[in-house]
Amino acid sequence: MKSNVTLENISDGKIYELNDMVKADAQGCDGCSACCHGVGDFVVLNPFDVYTLRAHLNQTFDELLVDHLTLVEENKLTMPHLAMKGESERCSFLNEEDRCTVHAHRPDICRLFPLGRVYENDDFSFFLQVGACTKPKLAKVKVKKWIGIADYSKNKDFILEWYRLIKALRFRVKFIHTDEELREVNDYLLDMFYRIQVTEESDFYSVFYKQLPIAKERLGII
């Protein structure tokens, strides 16, 4: 179970926007991989994360579940997380030298770290998780550069849509009281978005938005 934390006791008290400078740059980490151990419960993956890994590794979602991902149930919703391996609970994507083998294609939460998002008024900003990185001194870097994701505007729109969908679905499943119906909802969510099929003539975002209204209607979300 995750601890109850507030923004005030984990951040530096500031809110950052995309073009702000923030002390988040570990400058290559110098061989450190502390943030890649024992964090499986925290690294929940969104459909774009999984699609990016699938495309890079040429694997299906179900193939990724064999060695790299795991399904975690929280508040009745089952979502994919990074799998932690061995006694040290190291990320399954670390190599023998503890370096990330999918760094250029790493999930959203990994890409942000040690930043996090705070959602408000149908938008989000960023905050710095104080002490989350074990490196004693972090350099200043522009938030946009630190995140370093292509098509940022499209990605932001997707993240907000996904956030709204999951928020509404978490409310919806509170009223589901049978294991069978709950299993159907979770299976449908995985099928529609994590097993999403993207052709050469389309892209992830266009397919996601095509399937979004269909999924909302099926899941009973306005």
PDB file of N, CA and C in Angstrom, residues 32-35 113 131-138:
ATOM      1  N   CYS A  32      24.960   5.696 -11.006  1.00  0.00           N
ATOM      2  CA  CYS A  32      23.947   5.444  -9.970  1.00  0.00           C
ATOM      3  C   CYS A  32      22.642   4.976 -10.613  1.00  0.00           C
ATOM      4  N   SER A  33      21.981   4.010  -9.974  1.00  0.00           N
ATOM      5  CA  SER A  33      20.678   3.543 -10.457  1.00  0.00           C
ATOM      6  C   SER A  33      19.720   3.350  -9.285  1.00  0.00           C
ATOM      7  N   ALA A  34      19.927   4.127  -8.226  1.00  0.00           N
ATOM      8  CA  ALA A  34      19.113   3.982  -7.018  1.00  0.00           C
ATOM      9  C   ALA A  34      17.623   4.159  -7.298  1.00  0.00           C
ATOM     10  N   CYS A  35      17.288   5.060  -8.218  1.00  0.00           N
ATOM     11  CA  CYS A  35      15.875   5.323  -8.506  1.00  0.00           C
ATOM     12  C   CYS A  35      15.249   4.222  -9.353  1.00  0.00           C
ATOM     13  N   PHE A 113      11.337  12.004 -13.445  1.00  0.00           N
ATOM     14  CA  PHE A 113      12.051  11.930 -12.171  1.00  0.00           C
ATOM     15  C   PHE A 113      13.318  12.786 -12.176  1.00  0.00           C
ATOM     16  N   GLY A 131      14.847  15.326  -2.276  1.00  0.00           N
ATOM     17  CA  GLY A 131      15.470  14.154  -1.680  1.00  0.00           C
ATOM     18  C   GLY A 131      15.188  12.857  -2.398  1.00  0.00           C
ATOM     19  N   ALA A 132      14.407  12.893  -3.465  1.00  0.00           N
ATOM     20  CA  ALA A 132      14.086  11.659  -4.186  1.00  0.00           C
ATOM     21  C   ALA A 132      15.306  11.108  -4.908  1.00  0.00           C
ATOM     22  N   CYS A 133      16.113  12.012  -5.463  1.00  0.00           N
ATOM     23  CA  CYS A 133      17.367  11.599  -6.102  1.00  0.00           C
ATOM     24  C   CYS A 133      18.458  11.577  -5.037  1.00  0.00           C
ATOM     25  N   THR A 134      19.245  10.505  -5.019  1.00  0.00           N
ATOM     26  CA  THR A 134      20.272  10.353  -3.988  1.00  0.00           C
ATOM     27  C   THR A 134      21.533  11.169  -4.278  1.00  0.00           C
ATOM     28  N   LYS A 135      21.624  11.730  -5.464  1.00  0.00           N
ATOM     29  CA  LYS A 135      22.793  12.543  -5.784  1.00  0.00           C
ATOM     30  C   LYS A 135      22.749  13.834  -4.963  1.00  0.00           C
ATOM     31  N   PRO A 136      23.850  14.215  -4.307  1.00  0.00           N
ATOM     32  CA  PRO A 136      23.833  15.357  -3.391  1.00  0.00           C
ATOM     33  C   PRO A 136      23.584  16.701  -4.055  1.00  0.00           C
ATOM     34  N   LYS A 137      24.057  16.874  -5.298  1.00  0.00           N
ATOM     35  CA  LYS A 137      23.873  18.149  -5.978  1.00  0.00           C
ATOM     36  C   LYS A 137      23.309  17.923  -7.376  1.00  0.00           C
ATOM     37  N   LEU A 138      22.178  18.563  -7.638  1.00  0.00           N
ATOM     38  CA  LEU A 138      21.559  18.490  -8.948  1.00  0.00           C
ATOM     39  C   LEU A 138      21.715  19.838  -9.647  1.00  0.00           C
TER      40      LEU A 138
END
